[in-house]
Structure formats: structure tokens, C-alpha cells
Coordinates of C-alpha atoms and ligand atoms in Angstrom, one line a residue:
M128 CA 0.2 0.3 0.2
I129 CA 1.1 3.6 -0.7
E130 CA 0.3 5.8 1.5
T131 CA -0.3 8.7 -0.4
Y132 CA -2.4 11.1 2.1
S133 CA -0.1 11.4 5.1
P134 CA 2.5 13.7 5.1
C135 CA 5.8 12.3 3.2
V136 CA 9.5 12.8 2.3
A137 CA 10.9 12.5 -0.7
Y138 CA 14.5 11.5 -0.8
F139 CA 16.4 13.0 -3.9
S140 CA 19.7 10.9 -4.7
M141 CA 22.1 11.2 -7.8
E142 CA 22.4 7.1 -7.1
V143 CA 20.4 4.7 -5.5
G144 CA 21.8 1.2 -5.6
L145 CA 19.1 -1.8 -4.8
E146 CA 20.4 -4.6 -6.6
P147 CA 23.8 -5.5 -7.9
A148 CA 22.2 -6.5 -10.9
M149 CA 20.6 -2.6 -11.3
P150 CA 24.1 -0.2 -12.5
T151 CA 22.0 2.8 -11.0
Y152 CA 24.2 3.6 -8.2
S153 CA 28.8 4.1 -8.4
G154 CA 29.4 3.4 -4.4
G155 CA 29.0 4.5 -0.9
L156 CA 26.6 7.0 -1.6
G157 CA 24.2 5.7 -3.7
V158 CA 24.7 2.2 -1.7
L159 CA 23.5 4.3 1.4
A160 CA 20.7 5.8 -0.7
G161 CA 19.2 2.4 -1.8
D162 CA 19.5 0.8 2.4
T163 CA 17.5 4.2 3.2
L164 CA 15.0 3.7 1.5
R165 CA 14.8 -0.1 2.0
T166 CA 14.8 0.8 5.6
A167 CA 11.9 3.1 5.5
A168 CA 10.1 0.6 3.6
D169 CA 10.9 -1.8 6.9
L170 CA 9.8 0.4 9.3
G171 CA 7.1 1.9 7.8
V172 CA 8.3 5.5 7.3
P173 CA 6.2 7.6 4.3
M174 CA 8.9 8.2 1.8
V175 CA 9.5 8.1 -2.1
G176 CA 12.6 8.2 -3.8
V177 CA 13.7 10.2 -6.9
S178 CA 17.1 9.6 -8.8
L179 CA 17.7 9.5 -12.7
L180 CA 18.0 6.4 -14.7
Y181 CA 21.1 5.3 -16.2
R182 CA 20.8 2.9 -19.4
Q183 CA 24.6 2.4 -19.4
G184 CA 24.8 2.2 -15.8
Y185 CA 28.3 3.7 -14.2
F186 CA 31.2 1.4 -16.0
A187 CA 31.9 -1.8 -16.4
Q188 CA 35.6 -2.2 -14.8
H189 CA 38.2 -4.6 -16.6
I190 CA 41.7 -4.8 -15.8
D191 CA 44.2 -5.5 -18.5
E192 CA 47.6 -7.4 -18.2
S193 CA 49.4 -4.7 -16.8
G194 CA 46.8 -3.7 -14.3
R195 CA 45.3 -0.6 -16.2
Q196 CA 41.9 0.2 -15.7
I197 CA 39.5 -0.8 -19.2
E198 CA 36.2 0.9 -18.8
K199 CA 32.8 -0.7 -20.7
P200 CA 29.1 0.3 -20.5
E201 CA 27.0 -1.8 -18.3
K202 CA 24.6 -3.3 -20.4
W203 CA 20.9 -3.9 -18.7
S204 CA 17.2 -3.9 -19.2
P205 CA 15.5 -1.6 -17.0
E206 CA 12.3 -3.2 -18.0
Q207 CA 13.7 -6.3 -16.3
F208 CA 13.6 -4.5 -12.8
L209 CA 11.3 -1.2 -13.0
R210 CA 7.6 -0.5 -14.2
P211 CA 7.2 2.7 -17.1
M212 CA 4.7 5.0 -15.2
R213 CA 2.2 6.4 -17.8
P214 CA 2.9 10.6 -16.4
R215 CA 5.2 13.1 -18.8
V216 CA 6.8 16.1 -18.1
Q217 CA 8.2 18.7 -19.6
M218 CA 10.9 20.9 -18.3
E219 CA 13.1 23.5 -20.0
I220 CA 17.1 23.1 -20.5
E221 CA 19.1 25.6 -22.4
G222 CA 15.6 26.4 -23.7
R223 CA 14.6 23.6 -25.0
T224 CA 11.6 21.3 -24.2
V225 CA 12.7 18.4 -22.7
H226 CA 10.1 15.6 -22.2
L227 CA 10.4 13.0 -19.2
T228 CA 9.1 9.9 -18.3
A229 CA 9.5 7.9 -15.2
W230 CA 10.4 4.0 -14.3
R231 CA 9.4 2.4 -10.7
Y232 CA 11.1 0.6 -8.7
L233 CA 9.2 -0.8 -5.8
I234 CA 10.0 -1.5 -2.4
V235 CA 8.3 -3.9 -0.4
G236 CA 9.5 -3.8 3.1
A237 CA 9.0 -6.4 6.2
R238 CA 5.7 -5.6 7.3
G239 CA 4.2 -4.7 3.5
H240 CA 4.6 -1.0 4.0
S241 CA 5.9 0.1 0.0
V242 CA 8.0 2.9 -0.8
P243 CA 8.3 3.9 -4.8
V244 CA 11.9 4.9 -6.1
Y245 CA 11.5 6.9 -9.5
F246 CA 13.7 7.1 -11.6
L247 CA 13.4 9.6 -14.2
D248 CA 13.9 8.9 -18.2
A249 CA 15.2 11.9 -20.9
D250 CA 15.4 8.9 -23.4
L251 CA 12.3 9.7 -25.3
P252 CA 11.9 10.1 -29.2
E253 CA 10.5 13.4 -28.8
N254 CA 13.8 14.7 -27.1
S255 CA 17.2 15.9 -29.0
E256 CA 20.0 13.3 -29.2
F257 CA 22.1 15.2 -26.3
D258 CA 19.0 15.3 -24.4
R259 CA 18.4 11.4 -24.9
S260 CA 21.8 10.7 -23.9
L261 CA 21.2 12.3 -20.6
A262 CA 19.7 9.0 -19.5
G263 CA 23.0 7.5 -20.6
Q264 CA 25.9 7.6 -17.7
L265 CA 26.1 8.3 -13.9
Y266 CA 29.1 10.6 -13.3
G267 CA 29.5 11.1 -17.2
G268 CA 30.0 13.5 -19.6
D269 CA 31.3 17.0 -18.9
Q270 CA 30.4 20.1 -16.7
R271 CA 27.3 20.8 -19.3
Y272 CA 26.4 17.3 -19.3
R273 CA 26.2 17.3 -15.4
V274 CA 24.6 20.4 -14.8
C275 CA 21.6 18.8 -17.1
Q276 CA 21.5 16.0 -15.1
E277 CA 21.2 17.4 -12.4
A278 CA 18.5 20.0 -13.3
L279 CA 16.9 16.7 -14.5
L280 CA 16.8 15.1 -11.2
G281 CA 15.8 18.4 -9.0
I282 CA 13.5 20.1 -10.8
G283 CA 12.2 17.2 -13.3
G284 CA 12.0 15.4 -10.3
L285 CA 9.7 17.8 -8.5
R286 CA 7.2 17.7 -11.8
M287 CA 7.3 14.3 -11.6
L288 CA 6.2 14.1 -8.3
E289 CA 3.6 15.9 -8.9
A290 CA 2.3 14.4 -11.8
L291 CA 2.6 11.3 -10.5
R292 CA 0.0 12.5 -7.8
H293 CA 2.6 12.6 -4.5
D294 CA 0.8 15.8 -3.4
N295 CA 1.6 14.8 0.3
I296 CA 5.0 15.5 0.1
R297 CA 6.1 17.8 4.1
V298 CA 10.0 16.8 3.5
F299 CA 12.5 17.3 0.9
H300 CA 15.5 15.5 1.9
L301 CA 18.6 15.9 -0.5
N302 CA 20.7 13.4 -0.5
E303 CA 24.3 15.5 -1.1
G304 CA 24.5 18.5 -3.5
H305 CA 23.2 16.7 -6.7
A306 CA 20.1 17.5 -5.8
A307 CA 20.2 21.2 -4.7
F308 CA 18.1 22.8 -7.8
L309 CA 15.6 21.1 -6.2
T310 CA 15.3 24.0 -4.0
I311 CA 14.8 26.2 -6.9
G312 CA 11.7 24.2 -7.8
V313 CA 10.5 24.2 -4.3
L314 CA 10.8 27.9 -3.8
E315 CA 9.2 28.5 -7.8
Q316 CA 6.6 26.2 -5.8
E317 CA 5.7 28.6 -3.0
T318 CA 6.0 31.4 -5.0
H319 CA 3.7 30.4 -7.7
G320 CA 1.9 33.1 -9.1
K321 CA 4.1 35.6 -8.9
G322 CA 7.7 34.1 -10.1
I323 CA 10.7 33.8 -8.0
H324 CA 11.9 37.1 -8.4
L325 CA 9.9 38.7 -6.0
A326 CA 10.3 35.8 -3.4
T327 CA 10.1 37.0 0.3
D328 CA 12.3 36.0 3.1
L329 CA 9.2 34.3 4.1
D330 CA 9.0 32.4 0.9
I331 CA 12.7 31.2 1.9
E332 CA 11.6 30.1 5.1
A333 CA 8.7 28.2 3.5
V334 CA 11.4 26.8 1.3
R335 CA 13.5 26.1 4.4
D336 CA 11.0 24.5 6.2
R337 CA 10.8 21.7 4.3
C338 CA 14.1 20.5 3.2
V339 CA 16.8 19.0 4.5
F340 CA 20.1 18.6 3.8
T341 CA 22.9 15.9 4.2
T342 CA 26.3 16.5 2.5
H343 CA 28.9 13.4 2.5
T344 CA 32.2 14.8 1.9
P345 CA 34.8 16.6 3.4
V346 CA 37.0 16.8 0.3
P347 CA 36.1 19.7 -1.6
A348 CA 36.2 18.3 -5.1
G349 CA 33.1 16.0 -4.5
H350 CA 31.5 19.2 -3.8
D351 CA 29.9 20.1 -7.3
Q352 CA 30.7 23.8 -8.4
F353 CA 29.7 25.3 -11.7
P354 CA 30.1 28.6 -13.5
I355 CA 27.1 30.9 -13.0
D356 CA 27.0 31.1 -16.6
L357 CA 26.4 27.4 -17.5
V358 CA 23.8 27.4 -14.9
R359 CA 22.4 30.0 -16.3
S360 CA 22.7 28.4 -19.7
V361 CA 21.1 25.1 -18.4
L362 CA 18.1 26.7 -16.2
G363 CA 17.7 30.2 -17.6
D364 CA 18.6 33.7 -16.8
G365 CA 14.9 34.2 -14.5
R366 CA 16.0 31.5 -12.3
V367 CA 19.5 32.6 -11.6
S368 CA 19.1 36.2 -11.7
A369 CA 16.4 35.9 -9.1
P370 CA 17.7 37.5 -5.5
A371 CA 17.1 34.2 -3.7
I372 CA 19.0 32.7 -6.0
A373 CA 21.8 35.2 -6.8
A374 CA 22.4 35.5 -3.3
T375 CA 24.0 32.0 -3.1
I376 CA 26.3 32.7 -5.5
M377 CA 30.2 32.7 -4.9
D378 CA 33.1 34.0 -6.9
G379 CA 30.5 33.3 -9.8
R380 CA 30.1 29.7 -9.1
I381 CA 27.3 27.8 -7.7
N382 CA 28.8 26.0 -5.3
M383 CA 25.9 22.9 -4.7
T384 CA 26.3 21.9 -1.1
Y385 CA 26.1 25.7 -0.6
L386 CA 22.8 25.9 -2.6
G387 CA 21.3 23.3 -0.7
I388 CA 22.4 24.0 2.7
H389 CA 21.0 27.5 2.5
F390 CA 17.4 26.5 1.6
S391 CA 17.5 24.0 4.3
R392 CA 16.2 23.9 7.9
R393 CA 19.0 21.4 8.3
V394 CA 22.1 20.1 7.6
N395 CA 23.5 16.8 8.5
G396 CA 27.1 15.4 8.1
V397 CA 27.0 11.4 8.1
A398 CA 29.5 11.1 11.3
M399 CA 30.0 13.1 14.6
R400 CA 33.6 13.5 13.2
H401 CA 32.4 14.7 9.6
A402 CA 29.6 17.5 11.0
Q403 CA 32.9 18.7 12.9
V404 CA 35.0 18.9 9.7
T405 CA 32.2 20.1 7.8
R406 CA 31.5 23.3 10.3
T407 CA 35.0 24.5 9.3
M408 CA 33.9 24.5 5.8
F409 CA 30.3 26.1 6.4
P410 CA 31.0 28.4 9.7
H411 CA 27.9 30.0 9.3
T412 CA 25.8 27.0 9.4
A413 CA 24.4 24.6 12.1
I414 CA 25.7 21.6 10.9
N415 CA 24.1 17.9 13.0
A416 CA 25.4 14.6 12.9
I417 CA 23.3 11.6 12.0
T418 CA 25.9 9.1 11.6
N419 CA 25.2 6.1 8.6
G420 CA 24.1 2.4 9.0
V421 CA 23.9 -0.1 6.9
H422 CA 20.6 -2.6 6.1
A423 CA 21.2 -5.2 8.5
V424 CA 19.6 -7.8 6.6
T425 CA 20.5 -7.1 3.2
W426 CA 24.6 -7.2 4.3
A427 CA 24.1 -9.8 7.0
A428 CA 25.3 -13.1 4.7
E429 CA 22.8 -15.6 4.6
P430 CA 24.9 -17.8 7.5
M431 CA 25.3 -15.3 10.0
R432 CA 21.7 -14.6 9.1
R433 CA 20.5 -18.2 10.3
L434 CA 22.6 -17.7 13.1
F435 CA 21.1 -14.5 14.2
D436 CA 17.4 -15.9 13.1
H437 CA 17.9 -19.0 15.7
H438 CA 19.0 -16.9 18.6
I439 CA 18.2 -13.8 18.6
P440 CA 15.1 -13.8 15.6
E441 CA 13.5 -10.5 17.1
W442 CA 16.6 -8.6 14.6
R443 CA 15.4 -8.7 11.6
R444 CA 12.1 -6.4 12.7
D445 CA 14.4 -4.4 15.6
N446 CA 17.9 -4.7 14.8
H447 CA 18.9 -3.5 18.3
Y448 CA 18.4 -7.1 19.1
L449 CA 21.6 -7.7 17.3
R450 CA 22.9 -6.3 21.0
Y451 CA 22.5 -9.7 21.9
A452 CA 25.1 -11.4 19.7
S453 CA 26.8 -11.4 22.8
S454 CA 24.9 -14.6 24.0
I455 CA 25.7 -16.6 21.0
P456 CA 28.3 -19.2 21.4
K457 CA 31.8 -18.2 20.0
T458 CA 32.1 -21.6 17.8
E459 CA 28.9 -21.5 16.4
I460 CA 29.7 -17.1 15.3
R461 CA 32.7 -18.9 14.0
Q462 CA 31.3 -21.3 11.9
A463 CA 28.8 -19.0 10.6
H464 CA 32.0 -16.7 9.4
Q465 CA 33.7 -19.9 7.9
E466 CA 30.6 -20.4 5.6
S467 CA 30.8 -17.1 4.3
K468 CA 35.0 -17.3 3.8
L469 CA 34.1 -20.2 1.8
A470 CA 32.1 -18.9 -0.2
L471 CA 34.1 -16.0 -0.5
V472 CA 37.0 -18.4 -2.3
D473 CA 34.6 -19.7 -4.3
M474 CA 33.6 -16.5 -5.8
V475 CA 37.6 -15.2 -6.1
R476 CA 38.3 -18.7 -7.6
Q477 CA 35.7 -18.1 -10.4
R478 CA 36.1 -15.1 -11.2
T479 CA 40.0 -14.6 -11.0
G480 CA 40.6 -18.3 -11.2
R481 CA 42.9 -17.7 -8.4
V482 CA 42.8 -20.4 -5.4
L483 CA 42.6 -19.2 -1.8
D484 CA 43.0 -20.9 1.2
P485 CA 40.4 -20.5 3.7
D486 CA 42.4 -21.7 6.3
V487 CA 44.9 -18.6 5.8
F488 CA 44.5 -15.3 7.5
T489 CA 42.7 -12.8 4.7
I490 CA 42.4 -9.3 4.8
G491 CA 40.1 -7.1 2.9
F492 CA 40.2 -3.8 1.4
A493 CA 37.7 -2.9 -1.4
R494 CA 37.3 1.2 -2.1
R495 CA 36.9 3.1 -4.7
A496 CA 40.0 3.6 -5.8
T497 CA 40.9 7.4 -5.2
A498 CA 43.6 9.1 -3.7
Y499 CA 42.7 9.8 -0.2
K500 CA 41.8 6.1 0.6
R501 CA 45.5 5.2 0.3
M502 CA 45.3 1.8 -1.3
R503 CA 49.0 2.0 -1.4
L504 CA 49.6 1.9 2.4
L505 CA 49.0 -1.7 2.7
F506 CA 51.5 -2.1 0.2
S507 CA 53.7 0.5 1.1
D508 CA 56.7 -2.0 2.6
L509 CA 56.4 -5.5 0.7
N510 CA 59.1 -6.7 2.3
R511 CA 57.7 -6.3 5.9
L512 CA 54.5 -7.5 4.4
R513 CA 56.5 -11.0 3.5
R514 CA 58.2 -11.0 6.8
I515 CA 55.2 -10.9 9.0
S516 CA 53.3 -13.5 6.6
G517 CA 56.7 -15.4 7.3
D518 CA 57.7 -15.0 10.2
V519 CA 54.2 -14.8 12.5
G520 CA 51.6 -16.5 10.2
P521 CA 50.2 -16.6 6.4
I522 CA 48.5 -13.8 4.8
Q523 CA 46.2 -13.2 2.2
I524 CA 44.6 -10.1 0.7
V525 CA 41.4 -9.1 -1.2
L526 CA 41.3 -6.4 -3.0
G527 CA 38.5 -4.6 -5.3
G528 CA 37.4 -1.0 -6.4
K529 CA 37.0 1.3 -9.1
A530 CA 38.9 4.3 -10.2
H531 CA 36.7 7.2 -11.6
P532 CA 37.3 6.8 -15.6
R533 CA 38.6 10.5 -15.6
D534 CA 40.7 9.5 -12.2
E535 CA 43.8 8.9 -13.5
Q536 CA 45.3 9.2 -10.3
G537 CA 42.9 6.2 -9.1
K538 CA 43.6 4.4 -11.9
H539 CA 47.1 4.7 -11.2
L540 CA 46.7 3.2 -7.7
I541 CA 44.8 0.4 -9.2
Q542 CA 47.7 -0.7 -11.6
M543 CA 50.4 0.1 -8.6
V544 CA 48.4 -2.7 -6.4
V545 CA 48.1 -5.3 -9.0
N546 CA 51.6 -5.0 -9.9
A547 CA 52.4 -4.9 -6.2
S548 CA 50.5 -7.9 -6.1
R549 CA 52.6 -9.9 -8.8
D550 CA 55.9 -9.1 -6.5
L551 CA 54.8 -10.6 -3.5
S552 CA 53.7 -13.5 -5.6
E553 CA 53.1 -16.9 -3.4
S554 CA 54.5 -15.5 -0.2
V555 CA 51.1 -13.1 0.0
R556 CA 48.8 -14.5 -2.5
V557 CA 46.8 -11.1 -3.4
V558 CA 43.7 -11.2 -5.5
F559 CA 42.0 -8.2 -7.2
V560 CA 38.5 -8.9 -7.7
E561 CA 36.9 -6.7 -11.0
G562 CA 33.9 -4.7 -10.6
Y563 CA 33.6 -3.8 -6.9
D564 CA 29.6 -3.6 -6.6
M565 CA 27.0 -4.4 -4.3
G566 CA 27.2 -8.0 -4.6
T567 CA 30.8 -8.8 -4.6
A568 CA 30.9 -6.3 -1.9
A569 CA 28.3 -7.9 0.3
M570 CA 30.4 -11.4 -0.1
M571 CA 34.0 -9.7 0.8
C572 CA 32.9 -7.5 3.6
A573 CA 30.9 -11.2 4.9
G574 CA 34.4 -13.7 3.7
V575 CA 37.3 -12.0 5.4
D576 CA 38.8 -12.0 8.4
L577 CA 39.9 -8.8 8.6
W578 CA 38.6 -5.2 7.0
V579 CA 41.2 -2.7 6.6
N580 CA 40.8 1.0 6.3
T581 CA 43.0 3.4 5.4
P582 CA 41.8 6.8 4.5
Q583 CA 43.7 10.0 4.7
K584 CA 42.3 11.9 8.2
P585 CA 39.9 13.6 8.0
M586 CA 38.4 13.1 4.9
E587 CA 36.6 9.5 5.4
A588 CA 32.8 11.1 5.5
S589 CA 31.5 8.1 7.8
G590 CA 32.7 4.8 5.3
T591 CA 30.0 2.0 5.4
S592 CA 31.9 -1.1 4.5
G593 CA 33.6 -1.6 7.6
M594 CA 30.1 -1.5 9.2
K595 CA 28.7 -4.5 6.7
A596 CA 32.1 -6.2 8.0
A597 CA 31.0 -5.8 11.4
I598 CA 27.6 -7.3 11.0
N599 CA 28.9 -10.1 9.9
G600 CA 31.6 -10.8 12.5
V601 CA 34.4 -9.3 11.0
P602 CA 36.6 -7.0 13.3
S603 CA 38.0 -3.6 11.0
L604 CA 41.6 -2.1 11.1
S605 CA 41.3 1.5 10.6
V606 CA 42.4 4.7 10.9
M607 CA 40.8 7.1 13.2
D608 CA 38.3 8.5 11.0
G609 CA 34.3 8.8 10.2
W610 CA 32.3 6.5 11.7
W611 CA 35.1 4.4 13.3
I612 CA 35.9 7.2 16.1
E613 CA 32.3 6.0 17.3
G614 CA 32.6 2.0 16.6
Y615 CA 36.4 1.7 17.6
V616 CA 37.1 0.4 21.1
E617 CA 40.4 -1.4 21.1
G618 CA 40.8 -5.1 20.8
V619 CA 37.3 -5.2 21.6
T620 CA 35.3 -4.2 18.2
G621 CA 39.1 -4.5 16.2
W622 CA 42.0 -2.0 16.1
A623 CA 43.5 1.1 15.6
I624 CA 45.9 2.5 12.9
D625 CA 47.5 5.5 15.4
E626 CA 45.1 6.0 17.9
H627 CA 45.4 9.8 18.0
W628 CA 43.1 10.8 15.7
K629 CA 43.4 14.7 15.9
A630 CA 46.8 14.8 15.3
A631 CA 48.6 15.3 11.9
T632 CA 49.8 11.8 11.3
T633 CA 52.0 11.0 7.9
D634 CA 51.7 7.7 5.6
E635 CA 54.9 6.5 6.9
G636 CA 53.6 6.7 10.3
E637 CA 49.8 5.6 9.9
A638 CA 51.9 2.4 7.6
A639 CA 54.5 1.5 10.5
S640 CA 51.2 1.9 12.9
L641 CA 49.1 -0.9 10.6
Y642 CA 51.8 -3.1 10.4
D643 CA 52.8 -3.0 14.0
K644 CA 49.3 -3.9 14.8
L645 CA 49.2 -7.1 12.5
E646 CA 52.7 -8.3 13.2
R647 CA 52.6 -8.3 16.9
V648 CA 48.6 -8.1 17.5
I649 CA 46.1 -9.3 15.1
V650 CA 47.9 -11.8 13.1
P651 CA 49.6 -13.4 16.4
M652 CA 45.8 -13.8 17.7
F653 CA 44.1 -15.1 14.8
Y654 CA 46.4 -18.0 15.0
R655 CA 47.6 -18.6 18.8
N656 CA 44.3 -17.6 20.0
P657 CA 41.6 -18.1 17.9
D658 CA 39.1 -18.3 21.4
A659 CA 40.3 -14.7 22.0
Y660 CA 39.5 -13.5 18.2
A661 CA 36.4 -14.7 18.1
S662 CA 35.6 -12.8 21.2
A663 CA 36.2 -9.5 18.6
M664 CA 34.0 -10.6 16.2
R665 CA 31.3 -11.4 18.1
S666 CA 31.8 -7.8 19.8
A667 CA 31.9 -6.7 16.3
I668 CA 28.5 -7.6 15.9
A669 CA 27.0 -6.9 19.2
I670 CA 28.3 -3.9 19.9
N671 CA 28.9 -2.2 16.7
G672 CA 26.1 -4.0 14.1
S673 CA 23.3 -3.0 17.1
F674 CA 24.2 0.5 16.5
F675 CA 25.9 1.0 12.9
N676 CA 22.5 -0.3 10.9
S677 CA 19.8 1.8 8.9
Q678 CA 17.7 1.3 11.4
R679 CA 18.8 3.2 13.6
M680 CA 20.1 6.1 11.3
V681 CA 16.4 6.3 9.6
Q682 CA 14.8 6.4 13.2
Q683 CA 17.2 9.2 14.4
Y684 CA 16.1 11.2 11.0
V685 CA 12.2 10.6 11.6
E686 CA 13.3 11.7 15.8
N687 CA 15.6 14.8 14.4
A688 CA 15.1 15.6 10.8
Y689 CA 11.1 15.1 9.7
P690 CA 9.7 15.8 12.5
V691 CA 6.6 16.5 10.9
L692 CA 6.5 12.6 11.0
S693 CA 6.3 12.3 14.3
Ligands
LIG18 C1 29.4 -0.1 0.9 C2 30.0 -0.1 0.1 C3 30.4 1.2 -0.5 C4 31.0 2.2 0.5 O1 32.2 1.6 1.4 P1 33.5 2.9 2.2 O2 33.5 2.3 3.3 O3 32.4 4.0 2.5 O4 34.1 3.0 0.8 C5 31.2 1.5 -2.1 N1 30.6 0.6 -3.2 C6 30.1 -0.5 -2.6 C7 30.1 -0.9 -3.9 C8 29.6 -0.5 -1.9 O5 28.8 -1.7 -1.4

């Protein structure tokens, strides 16, 4: 049942990850959006999702002999997953009329409540070639392409909700700045009749009353900024020169984060530390924090789900019950985890032809291959890695991650680790699994023994893959950044790379700390004190799984950011 009368939240996101086979996302931002919408359906929070359809997805990744990433379009058939909607809407882009239709994915939650997610589609015969191509690639093309896509999302998305008769939207939740043109559309609604150039403070307050903004990155390059002339040519001079909008322009540019923040009543970071860092970027704004979480039922692997169902059956309805994982016998946790490990070994063999040993200590590291995630850190001293594996206990490593097609530095990182893995040869077996996506992420996070995370402080807004690992009883070894500052208890839920999270550190210092922890604490414990290791596995579930889940996150949004619902 779709509730059309009670006040409802419209969640706008450039990417939404709902199924591994639907390439409508690129990474953490989209996966979080999917987990949020799924959780709203589970909890019965009235919500609709709005995003764009990408017929070529993000990209399919291949790694060639030399370690270079090759990109190909991801082929898929939207009609296999989505239902076409009847309404058509129109909007002006660069003075042309662009026609839009939408496809619906219906999420049915655990108790039968449903949340529709609409993917806007500009690939219609009545549109120009260029406008049709806007339904092509996620994060593809140049700045003009991106501004046009974001205009479709924000302004087209609002029109589509009206056409679909969702007349009850009380809250617009902007998931990152990509959706910020929505605020212009909402201002147009609020000033209906007189036009936005006459918008008063009261009109602006009315927009703020309805908008909530979540920011996801403290990396400046992660915030879209467009030259004002470009935005003017796409959206029209009437919108850009309206005083209410012109007030948000800085140095001849529209910063989408700033635009979103300006028109929002509430602004969130995605972890406590991230909110702190964001306050220094936007000093005149109140920035709150709601720490991210992951959809527990989706990310717990099948063997873990069975174990939880047996011991704490309430966990599906109420993730708090994961706290009682502390009463599950450690041997059963180890057995369930070993099943996930065998499944990972199997997947790796099928996809790479390489054979991992299910009895060997296995490290997982899979991330968007971008400089600040520092994929190289683990490989910065190959001799040390060889020595730990040879003297303390054997190690094998599973890697994955895509670099954005235009991120040469990121591609170079992949090449470097692929080559390092060849140098390590059989002394430390390293496999790189191509095409990191929700499916491979789920298997890696569940099947390894340790999840390693090495972002450059303080650039990791939250990170969610370590949460997926925790729910599967996999402890983390992580730099003190993002969610780990909140989830870390040394030796209990995992280990810190350099505990001093406020002090500046160097790559060398953090690499040394990483190797020290592996050599002196973690690898010895794994091989010589498996019972102690199993305690850490169990605490990862009980302490972190019970908190860093999307039920707690969405409940916090309801309590703190969507007050009209409660
Ligand atoms: C969970 C997930 C991410 C986000 O992981 P981080 O820890 O935030 O880097 C990225 N990509 C995929 C495919 C995921 O499933």
C-alpha cells in the first residue's frame, strides 16, 4: 500500500543502489540511499525516492595485463526491474523543451509497507540526441552534461512527483548537493503566481521549512561547483538572476552544497567527526550529525542470518537485538563466518581463477580507488608484509575497487597494487576482484577475517563497508576517521591504526602502525588465540552491528530531521 495522504518524505539522490544487477549507483552514496529507502519501507516511514535512470550504468570494469583499468558501458534492461509510469512531464533545459518519463521500483518492506523509487528517463524519441543522452551514464560527460542531469533530477523530479500525484510531500531530503536544484523548484512552488524573482524572506523560510540536506564528503572536489554562466544557460536567466538564488552565488560559481544548505532547515553530516569538519567548511551554518548505518538484513550474509534467526529472531524487526549476539556461542559465530569465507574463496576462484586458502588469515580492502582512500598504504612496505606472512603467520589479501574514468591518479593506484601483488607472488597471495559492486562487496565484507581501512584523515566522512563487515562478525583495522571513531574499542571491536585521531600523522607513521598491529597483535591472535579472535568477531556484531545499522539511522532522521512525521 502506498500511503498518499499522510505527510511524506521525498528522498532525492543522484544514485540509488537497490540491486547488484541494477547499475544505478557507483559507490557508498548510492548504497546508502538504497539502504535508507529499504529501511523506510521496513519501518513504515512514508517516503518516496527520486533518482535518474542510467542506461549505461556507471561502468563495467576490466583490468588488463598491465593493471590498467578498462571501462565499458554496463548493459542492462530497465524493464526487467522497473515498471514504466504513465505520466510525462516537461521542463526547459537550455531553452529546449525536454520530455521526461519515469520508471518505478517498488520496495516492499518487512511488514508490507511500500516505498516507490522513481528513476527519471529522458531517453524519449521527442527529445534531442543530447537530451536523450542524459539518460546515459552516471557521473559521465562534462560539466554541461552534469548540470543538465542535475537539473533533470531537481526540477524534473519535482514535476514528476506532482504528475504522479504525490501531493503530500512535507519534507524534501536532499542526499548530497547533486539534488540542490530541487530547492529552486520548491521556491517556484512557494512563489507560485508571482515568480521567484519576487520571493520574500517568508517564501524562503517556507522552502527551508521543507528541506533537509545531508552532506557526504569533506573533500572539496566532492562538492559540485558550476560556473554561473553554465547554470544560466541551462536553467535560464530568470532563475539564476532572481535575488534569492543570486544570493547563493560565490566567486561566479554555484556551489551545489552551499545552495542546498542555504535552503535547508537542517543540515547533517554522516558521522560526528564529519559534522565537526564540515562546520569548518561552512562556518555560519548549524551542522548536525546522524551517523550512517547499513541495512542489516541485506548485508548480513546467509550463514549469519541463519545464526541470528536461531538465537535472536527479533533482530530482523528490530536491529537493536543484535546487541544480544553477545550470548551466541563463539564456535557458532566462527562456523557461520567460515561458511561466508568459503563462499568468498569460491567467488574469487570463479572470477579470477586464483585459489585462496580458507584456513589462511584473510585481509579485505575494497574501496573506490581514489587518492584519499590510500589503497597503497597496505602495500607501502612489501618486505615487511612478506616478513609478517613468513614469520608470524600466512596472510592473503582480497582487493577490489573502481576508479572514476577520469581519475588518472585512481587508475594509477589500481595499477600499482596489481603490480605489487605480482611482486609478492606466493609469499602473500593477493587477488584483485574486478567490478567491485554491491554483490562482491557483500561477499568480501562477510568472508574476510579483517577489514582494513586507510583513509587520509579527516577525509572519510563516514565509510560504511566496515559496518557491513561488523554485522558479519568481521573486525576492522582502521585509521581513526569517520564512523570508526565511534565504533572503535581497541581489541574489542577491532583495532586502530594510530589511536591519536586529532594529531596530524604521516603516511609512513600510519603504515608503520598498520604493520605493527598486524605483526604484534592481530595475526598472532588469529593463529595462536582463536578464542580471543572470536570474541572480537562477536563484539563487532553485538556492539557495532546493533548501532551502525540503517534502522537506527532512519529512526534518528525521523526523530531529529523529519519532525512533521512524528
Ligand atoms: C558499501 C559500499 C561502498 C562504501 O564503502 P566505504 O567503506 O564507504 O568506502 C562502496 N561501494 C560499494 C559497492 C559498496 O557496497
